[in-house]
Amino acid sequence: MSDSRTVGKLLVNAQQMLEGAGIANAVQEARWLLAYALEMKHHELASRAEQSVTAEQLACVLSLVRRRESREPLQYILGSQEFCGLDFSVTPAVLIPRPETELLIQETLREGGFAGGAVLVDVGTGSGCVAVTLATILGGMRIFALDCSHDALSVAKANAERHGVSDKIVWLEGDFLSPLKECSVAGAVDAIISNPPYIAEADWAGLQPEVRDYEPRQALLAGPQGTEFHERLIHDSKQFLVPGGLLVMELGQGQAPLVRRVAEAAGGYTGIQTVKDEAGIDRVLIARRACEGPSHG
Ligand code: GLN
């Protein structure tokens, strides 16, 4: 890159380096990295193509491109990801929000019909994208956001602050649903929403290096089946949901039939349904706490 003395040349060189490393979106990603490093708007990369770059800028771009060449996700390099139209800060402590997770929000809102004072719980909040987005849309709710990772909760809290909803969310650190036990909300929760870890152990090695080598393993990896957390959610949510309350969970590809069977066999749920994402994959499972408790738990 030593002859990359203008913005235009640097952009071409960055693209070539990324292409050489097998990055599929090299042209776009080079633009993102340069715009970030040179503190320019994307359109300025073209209008200022002839502008020369300093040695310092060159070194900065080079170090970012090298990180991307080694498959660090673009979002960790840039420090952010858009979700439901909001910008979320991300660090390697949190899963990068995925577009398919927007369906969790849509379905929660579509099914919800929440009254003022409703209680919502986001299990495994990560970056806080689900809890924070819901808090920006819904007024007068109490939202509990749970995660076992202290570092993830720090990122989520910062995101809530950034979007002006800190006062609407209670952050709880601990394993799975257990922190809820101290909150006196048994039988009073209107919705439990979760994008749990759902990668099966056998699929781990085949994940993209960006995911496998950089994103938090504990946010991704379930057990041998991949559906272990869904099963726990189905069983453990019953004691917290109000009659008619919603359980809304994200699913991995091919997991819908098994998770649906588990929900049916668990008893205590009605209206079990799955919703497809834009790729036609059954991505979200919705179940409602039955109004009359099952005769045998
Ligand atoms: N959708 C993510 C992926 O395939 C997995 C998210 C999760 O396990 N909850 O990388």
PDB file of C-alpha atoms and ligand atoms in Angstrom:
ATOM      1  CA  MET A   1       0.000   0.000   0.000  1.00  0.00           C
ATOM      2  CA  SER A   2       3.034   2.301   0.080  1.00  0.00           C
ATOM      3  CA  ASP A   3       2.024   4.044  -3.171  1.00  0.00           C
ATOM      4  CA  SER A   4      -1.577   4.570  -1.998  1.00  0.00           C
ATOM      5  CA  ARG A   5      -1.157   8.284  -1.629  1.00  0.00           C
ATOM      6  CA  THR A   6      -4.635   9.364  -2.662  1.00  0.00           C
ATOM      7  CA  VAL A   7      -8.055   8.424  -1.339  1.00  0.00           C
ATOM      8  CA  GLY A   8      -8.967   6.847  -4.698  1.00  0.00           C
ATOM      9  CA  LYS A   9      -5.848   4.703  -4.883  1.00  0.00           C
ATOM     10  CA  LEU A  10      -6.149   3.688  -1.270  1.00  0.00           C
ATOM     11  CA  LEU A  11      -9.735   2.600  -1.871  1.00  0.00           C
ATOM     12  CA  VAL A  12      -8.722   0.411  -4.802  1.00  0.00           C
ATOM     13  CA  ASN A  13      -5.872  -1.127  -2.833  1.00  0.00           C
ATOM     14  CA  ALA A  14      -8.094  -1.836   0.159  1.00  0.00           C
ATOM     15  CA  GLN A  15     -10.637  -3.532  -2.127  1.00  0.00           C
ATOM     16  CA  GLN A  16      -7.928  -5.675  -3.668  1.00  0.00           C
ATOM     17  CA  MET A  17      -6.597  -6.725  -0.279  1.00  0.00           C
ATOM     18  CA  LEU A  18     -10.076  -7.696   0.921  1.00  0.00           C
ATOM     19  CA  GLU A  19     -10.840  -9.537  -2.312  1.00  0.00           C
ATOM     20  CA  GLY A  20      -7.558 -11.390  -1.955  1.00  0.00           C
ATOM     21  CA  ALA A  21      -8.625 -12.476   1.529  1.00  0.00           C
ATOM     22  CA  GLY A  22     -11.886 -13.865   0.110  1.00  0.00           C
ATOM     23  CA  ILE A  23     -14.197 -11.196   1.581  1.00  0.00           C
ATOM     24  CA  ALA A  24     -17.384 -11.425  -0.474  1.00  0.00           C
ATOM     25  CA  ASN A  25     -18.418  -7.786  -0.197  1.00  0.00           C
ATOM     26  CA  ALA A  26     -14.953  -6.339  -0.699  1.00  0.00           C
ATOM     27  CA  VAL A  27     -16.040  -3.237  -2.629  1.00  0.00           C
ATOM     28  CA  GLN A  28     -18.608  -2.170  -0.056  1.00  0.00           C
ATOM     29  CA  GLU A  29     -16.509  -3.106   2.933  1.00  0.00           C
ATOM     30  CA  ALA A  30     -13.499  -1.180   1.658  1.00  0.00           C
ATOM     31  CA  ARG A  31     -15.739   1.876   1.419  1.00  0.00           C
ATOM     32  CA  TRP A  32     -16.976   1.409   4.984  1.00  0.00           C
ATOM     33  CA  LEU A  33     -13.466   1.000   6.346  1.00  0.00           C
ATOM     34  CA  LEU A  34     -12.071   4.013   4.494  1.00  0.00           C
ATOM     35  CA  ALA A  35     -14.999   6.245   5.368  1.00  0.00           C
ATOM     36  CA  TYR A  36     -14.541   5.290   9.020  1.00  0.00           C
ATOM     37  CA  ALA A  37     -10.752   5.661   9.081  1.00  0.00           C
ATOM     38  CA  LEU A  38     -10.660   8.912   7.101  1.00  0.00           C
ATOM     39  CA  GLU A  39     -13.769  10.308   8.840  1.00  0.00           C
ATOM     40  CA  MET A  40     -15.481  10.937   5.506  1.00  0.00           C
ATOM     41  CA  LYS A  41     -19.003  10.421   4.278  1.00  0.00           C
ATOM     42  CA  HIS A  42     -19.316   7.605   1.749  1.00  0.00           C
ATOM     43  CA  HIS A  43     -20.007   9.977  -1.138  1.00  0.00           C
ATOM     44  CA  GLU A  44     -16.860  11.956  -0.261  1.00  0.00           C
ATOM     45  CA  LEU A  45     -14.710   8.929  -1.059  1.00  0.00           C
ATOM     46  CA  ALA A  46     -15.564   9.585  -4.720  1.00  0.00           C
ATOM     47  CA  SER A  47     -15.604  13.385  -4.675  1.00  0.00           C
ATOM     48  CA  ARG A  48     -12.298  13.519  -2.781  1.00  0.00           C
ATOM     49  CA  ALA A  49     -10.631  10.649  -4.671  1.00  0.00           C
ATOM     50  CA  GLU A  50      -7.684  12.828  -5.736  1.00  0.00           C
ATOM     51  CA  GLN A  51      -7.028  14.112  -2.215  1.00  0.00           C
ATOM     52  CA  SER A  52      -3.782  12.864  -0.756  1.00  0.00           C
ATOM     53  CA  VAL A  53      -3.669  10.874   2.454  1.00  0.00           C
ATOM     54  CA  THR A  54      -1.157  11.298   5.258  1.00  0.00           C
ATOM     55  CA  ALA A  55       1.164   8.524   6.400  1.00  0.00           C
ATOM     56  CA  GLU A  56      -0.894   8.327   9.549  1.00  0.00           C
ATOM     57  CA  GLN A  57      -4.160   7.846   7.643  1.00  0.00           C
ATOM     58  CA  LEU A  58      -2.510   5.232   5.467  1.00  0.00           C
ATOM     59  CA  ALA A  59      -1.337   3.308   8.534  1.00  0.00           C
ATOM     60  CA  CYS A  60      -4.790   3.546  10.097  1.00  0.00           C
ATOM     61  CA  VAL A  61      -6.558   2.196   6.999  1.00  0.00           C
ATOM     62  CA  LEU A  62      -3.970  -0.536   6.645  1.00  0.00           C
ATOM     63  CA  SER A  63      -4.467  -1.717  10.205  1.00  0.00           C
ATOM     64  CA  LEU A  64      -8.264  -1.849   9.799  1.00  0.00           C
ATOM     65  CA  VAL A  65      -7.998  -3.716   6.494  1.00  0.00           C
ATOM     66  CA  ARG A  66      -5.610  -6.199   8.092  1.00  0.00           C
ATOM     67  CA  ARG A  67      -8.098  -6.836  10.890  1.00  0.00           C
ATOM     68  CA  ARG A  68     -10.821  -7.492   8.326  1.00  0.00           C
ATOM     69  CA  GLU A  69      -8.471  -9.709   6.290  1.00  0.00           C
ATOM     70  CA  SER A  70      -8.118 -11.882   9.364  1.00  0.00           C
ATOM     71  CA  ARG A  71     -11.925 -12.169   9.372  1.00  0.00           C
ATOM     72  CA  GLU A  72     -12.760  -9.927  12.298  1.00  0.00           C
ATOM     73  CA  PRO A  73     -16.384  -8.867  11.629  1.00  0.00           C
ATOM     74  CA  LEU A  74     -16.743  -5.447  10.038  1.00  0.00           C
ATOM     75  CA  GLN A  75     -19.171  -4.458  12.802  1.00  0.00           C
ATOM     76  CA  TYR A  76     -16.608  -4.989  15.573  1.00  0.00           C
ATOM     77  CA  ILE A  77     -14.078  -2.936  13.615  1.00  0.00           C
ATOM     78  CA  LEU A  78     -16.562  -0.105  13.070  1.00  0.00           C
ATOM     79  CA  GLY A  79     -18.098  -0.629  16.528  1.00  0.00           C
ATOM     80  CA  SER A  80     -21.710  -0.549  15.424  1.00  0.00           C
ATOM     81  CA  GLN A  81     -24.598  -2.274  13.688  1.00  0.00           C
ATOM     82  CA  GLU A  82     -27.984  -0.971  12.638  1.00  0.00           C
ATOM     83  CA  PHE A  83     -31.047  -2.829  13.952  1.00  0.00           C
ATOM     84  CA  CYS A  84     -34.673  -1.800  13.360  1.00  0.00           C
ATOM     85  CA  GLY A  85     -33.438   1.585  12.176  1.00  0.00           C
ATOM     86  CA  LEU A  86     -31.402   2.259  15.325  1.00  0.00           C
ATOM     87  CA  ASP A  87     -27.641   2.262  15.583  1.00  0.00           C
ATOM     88  CA  PHE A  88     -26.288  -0.149  18.214  1.00  0.00           C
ATOM     89  CA  SER A  89     -22.759  -0.121  19.606  1.00  0.00           C
ATOM     90  CA  VAL A  90     -21.210  -3.558  19.501  1.00  0.00           C
ATOM     91  CA  THR A  91     -18.069  -5.052  21.023  1.00  0.00           C
ATOM     92  CA  PRO A  92     -16.849  -8.659  21.003  1.00  0.00           C
ATOM     93  CA  ALA A  93     -18.774  -9.094  24.279  1.00  0.00           C
ATOM     94  CA  VAL A  94     -22.045  -9.136  22.344  1.00  0.00           C
ATOM     95  CA  LEU A  95     -23.544 -10.925  19.380  1.00  0.00           C
ATOM     96  CA  ILE A  96     -23.871  -8.607  16.388  1.00  0.00           C
ATOM     97  CA  PRO A  97     -27.610  -7.955  15.850  1.00  0.00           C
ATOM     98  CA  ARG A  98     -28.924  -9.879  12.841  1.00  0.00           C
ATOM     99  CA  PRO A  99     -31.623  -8.733  10.435  1.00  0.00           C
ATOM    100  CA  GLU A 100     -33.711 -11.860  11.103  1.00  0.00           C
ATOM    101  CA  THR A 101     -33.965 -10.881  14.775  1.00  0.00           C
ATOM    102  CA  GLU A 102     -36.055  -7.886  13.692  1.00  0.00           C
ATOM    103  CA  LEU A 103     -38.820 -10.468  13.224  1.00  0.00           C
ATOM    104  CA  LEU A 104     -38.826 -11.047  17.006  1.00  0.00           C
ATOM    105  CA  ILE A 105     -39.691  -7.377  17.457  1.00  0.00           C
ATOM    106  CA  GLN A 106     -42.337  -7.371  14.711  1.00  0.00           C
ATOM    107  CA  GLU A 107     -44.068 -10.453  16.058  1.00  0.00           C
ATOM    108  CA  THR A 108     -43.950  -9.280  19.664  1.00  0.00           C
ATOM    109  CA  LEU A 109     -45.606  -6.018  18.618  1.00  0.00           C
ATOM    110  CA  ARG A 110     -48.115  -7.751  16.328  1.00  0.00           C
ATOM    111  CA  GLU A 111     -49.196 -10.287  18.941  1.00  0.00           C
ATOM    112  CA  GLY A 112     -48.699  -8.066  21.966  1.00  0.00           C
ATOM    113  CA  GLY A 113     -51.534  -5.605  22.461  1.00  0.00           C
ATOM    114  CA  PHE A 114     -49.833  -4.684  25.727  1.00  0.00           C
ATOM    115  CA  ALA A 115     -51.690  -2.553  28.242  1.00  0.00           C
ATOM    116  CA  GLY A 116     -49.952   0.199  30.199  1.00  0.00           C
ATOM    117  CA  GLY A 117     -47.756  -1.242  32.924  1.00  0.00           C
ATOM    118  CA  ALA A 118     -47.185  -4.492  31.060  1.00  0.00           C
ATOM    119  CA  VAL A 119     -44.055  -6.427  32.015  1.00  0.00           C
ATOM    120  CA  LEU A 120     -41.725  -7.601  29.242  1.00  0.00           C
ATOM    121  CA  VAL A 121     -38.620  -9.747  29.675  1.00  0.00           C
ATOM    122  CA  ASP A 122     -35.725 -10.077  27.197  1.00  0.00           C
ATOM    123  CA  VAL A 123     -33.683 -13.184  27.999  1.00  0.00           C
ATOM    124  CA  GLY A 124     -30.056 -13.004  26.815  1.00  0.00           C
ATOM    125  CA  THR A 125     -30.194  -9.346  25.878  1.00  0.00           C
ATOM    126  CA  GLY A 126     -26.636  -9.130  24.500  1.00  0.00           C
ATOM    127  CA  SER A 127     -26.265  -5.731  22.821  1.00  0.00           C
ATOM    128  CA  GLY A 128     -29.718  -4.881  24.155  1.00  0.00           C
ATOM    129  CA  CYS A 129     -31.082  -4.600  20.617  1.00  0.00           C
ATOM    130  CA  VAL A 130     -34.411  -6.280  21.445  1.00  0.00           C
ATOM    131  CA  ALA A 131     -35.045  -4.601  24.807  1.00  0.00           C
ATOM    132  CA  VAL A 132     -33.924  -1.160  23.656  1.00  0.00           C
ATOM    133  CA  THR A 133     -35.891  -1.287  20.399  1.00  0.00           C
ATOM    134  CA  LEU A 134     -39.054  -2.343  22.237  1.00  0.00           C
ATOM    135  CA  ALA A 135     -38.477   0.392  24.820  1.00  0.00           C
ATOM    136  CA  THR A 136     -38.250   3.038  22.084  1.00  0.00           C
ATOM    137  CA  ILE A 137     -41.548   1.882  20.564  1.00  0.00           C
ATOM    138  CA  LEU A 138     -43.691   0.970  23.563  1.00  0.00           C
ATOM    139  CA  GLY A 139     -44.625   3.444  26.265  1.00  0.00           C
ATOM    140  CA  GLY A 140     -45.415   2.668  29.878  1.00  0.00           C
ATOM    141  CA  MET A 141     -43.940  -0.841  29.961  1.00  0.00           C
ATOM    142  CA  ARG A 142     -41.572  -2.358  32.488  1.00  0.00           C
ATOM    143  CA  ILE A 143     -38.817  -4.138  30.622  1.00  0.00           C
ATOM    144  CA  PHE A 144     -36.409  -6.529  32.317  1.00  0.00           C
ATOM    145  CA  ALA A 145     -33.316  -7.349  30.275  1.00  0.00           C
ATOM    146  CA  LEU A 146     -31.316 -10.382  31.429  1.00  0.00           C
ATOM    147  CA  ASP A 147     -27.866 -11.630  30.544  1.00  0.00           C
ATOM    148  CA  CYS A 148     -25.260 -13.813  32.211  1.00  0.00           C
ATOM    149  CA  SER A 149     -22.469 -11.611  30.853  1.00  0.00           C
ATOM    150  CA  HIS A 150     -21.518  -8.525  32.837  1.00  0.00           C
ATOM    151  CA  ASP A 151     -19.666  -7.116  29.826  1.00  0.00           C
ATOM    152  CA  ALA A 152     -22.672  -7.623  27.568  1.00  0.00           C
ATOM    153  CA  LEU A 153     -24.883  -5.766  30.032  1.00  0.00           C
ATOM    154  CA  SER A 154     -22.458  -2.820  29.994  1.00  0.00           C
ATOM    155  CA  VAL A 155     -22.800  -2.606  26.213  1.00  0.00           C
ATOM    156  CA  ALA A 156     -26.599  -2.946  26.430  1.00  0.00           C
ATOM    157  CA  LYS A 157     -26.852  -0.215  29.066  1.00  0.00           C
ATOM    158  CA  ALA A 158     -24.790   2.129  26.905  1.00  0.00           C
ATOM    159  CA  ASN A 159     -27.129   1.412  23.990  1.00  0.00           C
ATOM    160  CA  ALA A 160     -30.177   2.174  26.134  1.00  0.00           C
ATOM    161  CA  GLU A 161     -28.597   5.447  27.188  1.00  0.00           C
ATOM    162  CA  ARG A 162     -27.770   6.304  23.622  1.00  0.00           C
ATOM    163  CA  HIS A 163     -31.408   5.848  22.618  1.00  0.00           C
ATOM    164  CA  GLY A 164     -32.863   7.577  25.675  1.00  0.00           C
ATOM    165  CA  VAL A 165     -34.617   4.581  27.232  1.00  0.00           C
ATOM    166  CA  SER A 166     -32.430   3.804  30.254  1.00  0.00           C
ATOM    167  CA  ASP A 167     -35.233   4.588  32.697  1.00  0.00           C
ATOM    168  CA  LYS A 168     -37.521   2.004  31.046  1.00  0.00           C
ATOM    169  CA  ILE A 169     -35.237  -1.021  31.420  1.00  0.00           C
ATOM    170  CA  VAL A 170     -34.124  -2.968  34.478  1.00  0.00           C
ATOM    171  CA  TRP A 171     -30.873  -4.874  33.858  1.00  0.00           C
ATOM    172  CA  LEU A 172     -30.388  -8.208  35.599  1.00  0.00           C
ATOM    173  CA  GLU A 173     -27.216 -10.282  35.554  1.00  0.00           C
ATOM    174  CA  GLY A 174     -27.426 -14.019  36.061  1.00  0.00           C
ATOM    175  CA  ASP A 175     -28.057 -17.393  34.564  1.00  0.00           C
ATOM    176  CA  PHE A 176     -30.963 -17.582  32.174  1.00  0.00           C
ATOM    177  CA  LEU A 177     -34.301 -16.709  33.897  1.00  0.00           C
ATOM    178  CA  SER A 178     -32.983 -17.081  37.439  1.00  0.00           C
ATOM    179  CA  PRO A 179     -32.510 -13.327  38.163  1.00  0.00           C
ATOM    180  CA  LEU A 180     -36.273 -12.897  37.710  1.00  0.00           C
ATOM    181  CA  LYS A 181     -36.927 -14.909  40.841  1.00  0.00           C
ATOM    182  CA  GLU A 182     -36.037 -11.915  43.004  1.00  0.00           C
ATOM    183  CA  CYS A 183     -38.307  -9.549  41.098  1.00  0.00           C
ATOM    184  CA  SER A 184     -41.738 -10.667  42.358  1.00  0.00           C
ATOM    185  CA  VAL A 185     -43.044 -11.129  38.837  1.00  0.00           C
ATOM    186  CA  ALA A 186     -44.098 -14.790  39.019  1.00  0.00           C
ATOM    187  CA  GLY A 187     -47.317 -15.175  37.035  1.00  0.00           C
ATOM    188  CA  ALA A 188     -47.197 -11.493  36.069  1.00  0.00           C
ATOM    189  CA  VAL A 189     -45.025 -11.275  32.952  1.00  0.00           C
ATOM    190  CA  ASP A 190     -46.840 -10.281  29.748  1.00  0.00           C
ATOM    191  CA  ALA A 191     -44.119 -11.374  27.340  1.00  0.00           C
ATOM    192  CA  ILE A 192     -40.855 -13.299  27.453  1.00  0.00           C
ATOM    193  CA  ILE A 193     -38.786 -12.632  24.363  1.00  0.00           C
ATOM    194  CA  SER A 194     -35.509 -14.310  23.529  1.00  0.00           C
ATOM    195  CA  ASN A 195     -32.914 -14.845  20.867  1.00  0.00           C
ATOM    196  CA  PRO A 196     -31.166 -17.646  22.750  1.00  0.00           C
ATOM    197  CA  PRO A 197     -27.983 -19.440  21.710  1.00  0.00           C
ATOM    198  CA  TYR A 198     -29.079 -22.075  19.201  1.00  0.00           C
ATOM    199  CA  ILE A 199     -26.077 -23.399  17.315  1.00  0.00           C
ATOM    200  CA  ALA A 200     -25.721 -27.179  17.737  1.00  0.00           C
ATOM    201  CA  GLU A 201     -22.288 -28.364  18.860  1.00  0.00           C
ATOM    202  CA  ALA A 202     -21.735 -30.339  15.653  1.00  0.00           C
ATOM    203  CA  ASP A 203     -22.336 -27.209  13.549  1.00  0.00           C
ATOM    204  CA  TRP A 204     -19.781 -25.095  15.396  1.00  0.00           C
ATOM    205  CA  ALA A 205     -16.755 -25.947  13.256  1.00  0.00           C
ATOM    206  CA  GLY A 206     -18.649 -25.148  10.049  1.00  0.00           C
ATOM    207  CA  LEU A 207     -19.604 -21.595  11.033  1.00  0.00           C
ATOM    208  CA  GLN A 208     -18.104 -18.649   9.188  1.00  0.00           C
ATOM    209  CA  PRO A 209     -14.799 -17.630  10.804  1.00  0.00           C
ATOM    210  CA  GLU A 210     -16.266 -14.182  11.546  1.00  0.00           C
ATOM    211  CA  VAL A 211     -18.855 -15.837  13.780  1.00  0.00           C
ATOM    212  CA  ARG A 212     -16.881 -18.763  15.150  1.00  0.00           C
ATOM    213  CA  ASP A 213     -13.643 -16.958  15.927  1.00  0.00           C
ATOM    214  CA  TYR A 214     -14.911 -13.553  17.047  1.00  0.00           C
ATOM    215  CA  GLU A 215     -18.490 -13.541  18.314  1.00  0.00           C
ATOM    216  CA  PRO A 216     -19.201 -14.619  21.913  1.00  0.00           C
ATOM    217  CA  ARG A 217     -19.444 -18.373  22.025  1.00  0.00           C
ATOM    218  CA  GLN A 218     -21.854 -18.306  24.948  1.00  0.00           C
ATOM    219  CA  ALA A 219     -24.308 -16.240  22.892  1.00  0.00           C
ATOM    220  CA  LEU A 220     -24.273 -18.757  20.059  1.00  0.00           C
ATOM    221  CA  LEU A 221     -23.576 -22.277  21.202  1.00  0.00           C
ATOM    222  CA  ALA A 222     -26.351 -24.369  22.737  1.00  0.00           C
ATOM    223  CA  GLY A 223     -25.785 -28.107  23.284  1.00  0.00           C
ATOM    224  CA  PRO A 224     -25.799 -31.225  21.108  1.00  0.00           C
ATOM    225  CA  GLN A 225     -29.256 -30.429  19.661  1.00  0.00           C
ATOM    226  CA  GLY A 226     -29.113 -26.647  19.389  1.00  0.00           C
ATOM    227  CA  THR A 227     -32.583 -26.398  20.941  1.00  0.00           C
ATOM    228  CA  GLU A 228     -31.580 -26.823  24.592  1.00  0.00           C
ATOM    229  CA  PHE A 229     -32.222 -23.179  25.494  1.00  0.00           C
ATOM    230  CA  HIS A 230     -35.583 -23.170  23.736  1.00  0.00           C
ATOM    231  CA  GLU A 231     -36.569 -26.194  25.796  1.00  0.00           C
ATOM    232  CA  ARG A 232     -35.521 -24.484  29.018  1.00  0.00           C
ATOM    233  CA  LEU A 233     -37.378 -21.337  28.037  1.00  0.00           C
ATOM    234  CA  ILE A 234     -40.547 -23.294  27.324  1.00  0.00           C
ATOM    235  CA  HIS A 235     -40.400 -25.013  30.702  1.00  0.00           C
ATOM    236  CA  ASP A 236     -39.112 -22.171  32.864  1.00  0.00           C
ATOM    237  CA  SER A 237     -41.266 -19.386  31.383  1.00  0.00           C
ATOM    238  CA  LYS A 238     -44.524 -20.955  32.504  1.00  0.00           C
ATOM    239  CA  GLN A 239     -44.124 -19.870  36.119  1.00  0.00           C
ATOM    240  CA  PHE A 240     -43.525 -16.245  35.121  1.00  0.00           C
ATOM    241  CA  LEU A 241     -46.080 -15.664  32.355  1.00  0.00           C
ATOM    242  CA  VAL A 242     -49.488 -14.248  33.137  1.00  0.00           C
ATOM    243  CA  PRO A 243     -52.378 -16.259  31.624  1.00  0.00           C
ATOM    244  CA  GLY A 244     -52.458 -15.156  27.975  1.00  0.00           C
ATOM    245  CA  GLY A 245     -48.835 -13.973  28.203  1.00  0.00           C
ATOM    246  CA  LEU A 246     -46.533 -14.490  25.244  1.00  0.00           C
ATOM    247  CA  LEU A 247     -43.387 -16.511  24.752  1.00  0.00           C
ATOM    248  CA  VAL A 248     -41.566 -15.347  21.612  1.00  0.00           C
ATOM    249  CA  MET A 249     -38.317 -17.091  20.645  1.00  0.00           C
ATOM    250  CA  GLU A 250     -35.968 -16.954  17.683  1.00  0.00           C
ATOM    251  CA  LEU A 251     -35.203 -20.328  16.074  1.00  0.00           C
ATOM    252  CA  GLY A 252     -32.383 -21.689  13.972  1.00  0.00           C
ATOM    253  CA  GLN A 253     -32.998 -23.227  10.570  1.00  0.00           C
ATOM    254  CA  GLY A 254     -34.808 -26.560  10.829  1.00  0.00           C
ATOM    255  CA  GLN A 255     -35.520 -26.265  14.567  1.00  0.00           C
ATOM    256  CA  ALA A 256     -39.232 -25.373  14.325  1.00  0.00           C
ATOM    257  CA  PRO A 257     -40.734 -28.909  14.310  1.00  0.00           C
ATOM    258  CA  LEU A 258     -38.800 -30.039  17.377  1.00  0.00           C
ATOM    259  CA  VAL A 259     -39.347 -26.849  19.375  1.00  0.00           C
ATOM    260  CA  ARG A 260     -43.034 -26.855  18.496  1.00  0.00           C
ATOM    261  CA  ARG A 261     -43.342 -30.448  19.710  1.00  0.00           C
ATOM    262  CA  VAL A 262     -41.608 -29.542  22.964  1.00  0.00           C
ATOM    263  CA  ALA A 263     -44.023 -26.613  23.490  1.00  0.00           C
ATOM    264  CA  GLU A 264     -47.024 -28.836  22.777  1.00  0.00           C
ATOM    265  CA  ALA A 265     -45.780 -31.594  25.060  1.00  0.00           C
ATOM    266  CA  ALA A 266     -44.950 -29.155  27.871  1.00  0.00           C
ATOM    267  CA  GLY A 267     -48.620 -28.300  28.296  1.00  0.00           C
ATOM    268  CA  GLY A 268     -49.844 -24.916  29.485  1.00  0.00           C
ATOM    269  CA  TYR A 269     -49.476 -23.165  26.121  1.00  0.00           C
ATOM    270  CA  THR A 270     -51.980 -22.359  23.389  1.00  0.00           C
ATOM    271  CA  GLY A 271     -51.801 -20.719  19.981  1.00  0.00           C
ATOM    272  CA  ILE A 272     -48.404 -22.205  19.192  1.00  0.00           C
ATOM    273  CA  GLN A 273     -47.284 -20.901  15.815  1.00  0.00           C
ATOM    274  CA  THR A 274     -44.138 -20.259  13.831  1.00  0.00           C
ATOM    275  CA  VAL A 275     -43.380 -17.325  11.558  1.00  0.00           C
ATOM    276  CA  LYS A 276     -41.099 -17.421   8.524  1.00  0.00           C
ATOM    277  CA  ASP A 277     -38.347 -14.907   7.868  1.00  0.00           C
ATOM    278  CA  GLU A 278     -37.628 -13.353   4.473  1.00  0.00           C
ATOM    279  CA  ALA A 279     -35.618 -16.408   3.449  1.00  0.00           C
ATOM    280  CA  GLY A 280     -38.642 -18.657   4.121  1.00  0.00           C
ATOM    281  CA  ILE A 281     -37.098 -20.156   7.270  1.00  0.00           C
ATOM    282  CA  ASP A 282     -39.357 -20.715  10.290  1.00  0.00           C
ATOM    283  CA  ARG A 283     -37.557 -18.142  12.410  1.00  0.00           C
ATOM    284  CA  VAL A 284     -39.822 -17.273  15.325  1.00  0.00           C
ATOM    285  CA  LEU A 285     -41.987 -19.431  17.553  1.00  0.00           C
ATOM    286  CA  ILE A 286     -44.840 -17.829  19.449  1.00  0.00           C
ATOM    287  CA  ALA A 287     -46.831 -19.472  22.214  1.00  0.00           C
ATOM    288  CA  ARG A 288     -49.356 -18.091  24.653  1.00  0.00           C
ATOM    289  CA  ARG A 289     -49.646 -19.117  28.292  1.00  0.00           C
ATOM    290  CA  ALA A 290     -52.958 -20.961  28.562  1.00  0.00           C
ATOM    291  CA  CYS A 291     -55.597 -19.088  30.525  1.00  0.00           C
ATOM    292  CA  GLU A 292     -56.539 -22.077  32.600  1.00  0.00           C
ATOM    293  CA  GLY A 293     -53.525 -23.837  33.972  1.00  0.00           C
ATOM    294  CA  PRO A 294     -53.017 -27.400  32.819  1.00  0.00           C
ATOM    295  CA  SER A 295     -54.527 -29.960  35.125  1.00  0.00           C
ATOM    296  CA  HIS A 296     -51.119 -31.462  35.729  1.00  0.00           C
ATOM    297  CA  GLY A 297     -48.461 -28.767  35.630  1.00  0.00           C
TER     298      GLY A 297
HETATM  299  N1  GLN B   1     -28.311 -16.317  13.727  1.00  0.00           N
HETATM  300  C1  GLN B   1     -27.042 -16.549  14.360  1.00  0.00           C
HETATM  301  C2  GLN B   1     -26.091 -17.226  13.402  1.00  0.00           C
HETATM  302  O1  GLN B   1     -26.497 -18.045  12.638  1.00  0.00           O
HETATM  303  C3  GLN B   1     -27.196 -17.386  15.594  1.00  0.00           C
HETATM  304  C4  GLN B   1     -27.848 -16.609  16.657  1.00  0.00           C
HETATM  305  C5  GLN B   1     -28.091 -17.439  17.868  1.00  0.00           C
HETATM  306  O2  GLN B   1     -27.510 -18.479  18.146  1.00  0.00           O
HETATM  307  N2  GLN B   1     -29.014 -16.962  18.605  1.00  0.00           N
HETATM  308  O3  GLN B   1     -24.928 -16.924  13.391  1.00  0.00           O
END
